[in-house]
Coordinates of C-alpha atoms in Angstrom, one line a residue:
M1 CA -40.2 -22.1 -39.6
A2 CA -40.1 -21.9 -35.3
Y3 CA -38.5 -24.6 -33.0
I4 CA -37.2 -24.4 -29.6
E5 CA -33.3 -25.5 -28.9
F6 CA -31.5 -26.0 -25.5
S7 CA -28.7 -27.8 -27.7
A8 CA -27.7 -25.6 -31.4
G9 CA -29.2 -28.0 -34.2
I10 CA -31.0 -29.8 -31.9
K11 CA -35.1 -29.2 -32.3
E12 CA -37.3 -29.6 -29.3
I13 CA -41.0 -30.3 -28.5
P14 CA -42.6 -29.1 -25.3
T15 CA -45.2 -31.5 -23.4
N16 CA -47.1 -28.9 -22.0
V17 CA -47.0 -25.2 -22.1
R18 CA -48.8 -22.7 -19.8
I19 CA -49.3 -19.4 -20.0
L20 CA -50.2 -17.0 -17.4
K21 CA -51.2 -13.3 -18.1
S22 CA -51.8 -10.6 -15.3
K23 CA -55.2 -8.5 -15.7
E24 CA -53.0 -5.6 -16.3
R25 CA -51.0 -6.6 -19.2
E26 CA -47.9 -5.5 -16.7
R27 CA -46.3 -9.2 -16.1
S28 CA -47.0 -12.3 -17.6
S29 CA -45.2 -15.7 -18.0
A30 CA -45.3 -19.0 -19.8
I31 CA -44.0 -22.2 -18.1
F32 CA -42.8 -25.1 -20.2
R33 CA -42.1 -28.9 -19.7
F34 CA -40.1 -31.3 -22.0
E35 CA -40.4 -34.1 -20.2
D36 CA -38.4 -36.0 -23.3
P37 CA -35.6 -34.1 -24.2
K38 CA -33.3 -35.1 -26.9
C39 CA -31.0 -33.1 -26.1
D40 CA -28.6 -33.4 -22.7
A41 CA -30.3 -32.6 -19.8
Q42 CA -27.3 -31.9 -18.0
N43 CA -25.4 -29.5 -19.9
I44 CA -28.5 -27.1 -20.2
L45 CA -28.0 -23.3 -19.6
N46 CA -30.5 -21.5 -21.7
M47 CA -34.1 -22.5 -24.0
V48 CA -33.9 -20.3 -26.8
M49 CA -37.2 -19.6 -29.2
V50 CA -36.2 -18.9 -32.7
D51 CA -38.5 -17.5 -35.5
E52 CA -38.1 -15.3 -38.8
E53 CA -38.0 -12.2 -36.2
G54 CA -35.3 -13.2 -34.2
V55 CA -33.9 -15.3 -31.4
I56 CA -35.7 -15.0 -27.6
S57 CA -33.4 -16.5 -25.1
C58 CA -34.8 -17.5 -21.7
R59 CA -32.4 -18.2 -19.1
E60 CA -34.4 -19.5 -16.0
V61 CA -34.6 -23.9 -16.5
R62 CA -35.1 -26.4 -13.7
A63 CA -34.5 -29.8 -14.1
K64 CA -37.3 -32.2 -12.2
F65 CA -36.5 -35.1 -10.5
L66 CA -38.4 -37.4 -8.5
N67 CA -37.2 -40.2 -5.8
G68 CA -33.7 -39.2 -7.8
E69 CA -34.6 -40.0 -11.3
F70 CA -35.3 -37.2 -14.1
K71 CA -38.5 -35.9 -14.9
A72 CA -38.4 -33.4 -16.8
I73 CA -37.0 -30.0 -17.7
E74 CA -39.6 -27.1 -17.1
V75 CA -38.5 -23.7 -18.1
I76 CA -40.2 -20.4 -16.9
Y77 CA -39.8 -17.1 -19.7
E78 CA -41.0 -14.4 -17.7
M79 CA -42.6 -10.8 -19.7
Q80 CA -42.3 -7.8 -18.2
N81 CA -44.3 -5.8 -20.6
T82 CA -46.6 -5.9 -23.6
T83 CA -44.4 -5.6 -26.0
E84 CA -42.8 -8.9 -24.9
W85 CA -46.1 -10.3 -24.2
D86 CA -47.5 -9.8 -28.2
R87 CA -43.8 -11.2 -29.2
F88 CA -44.5 -14.2 -27.3
M89 CA -47.4 -14.4 -28.5
R90 CA -46.7 -14.4 -32.3
F91 CA -43.5 -16.8 -31.9
M92 CA -46.4 -19.5 -30.0
E93 CA -48.6 -19.1 -32.6
R94 CA -46.1 -19.8 -35.4
F95 CA -44.2 -22.8 -33.8
S96 CA -47.9 -23.8 -32.6
D97 CA -48.8 -23.8 -36.2
D98 CA -45.0 -25.4 -37.7
N99 CA -45.4 -28.3 -35.4
E100 CA -49.8 -28.6 -35.0
M101 CA -49.8 -28.1 -32.0
G102 CA -53.4 -26.5 -30.9
M103 CA -53.3 -23.3 -28.8
D104 CA -56.7 -23.3 -26.4

């Protein structure tokens, strides 16, 4: 089973995921948006993506506010090479299947 967590034991489902790939496939990124996280949004240090292959960790986590009110958590996962890209895409396939999400 593939899942995402900010806090151990609390599985999260993103509201939206945008995947961006450079033409050369050397640098790519995924931008996750969580509008209704289950965890305490004030104590997030990183996001982990877990599946049968292991753990992918990302520390670029930002809280988004509008007029002082919490709106969402945004996470940017940067991939530096094709190995990281391929591993991420395998995770996303599993995560999408396990959570009945479509990948366009």
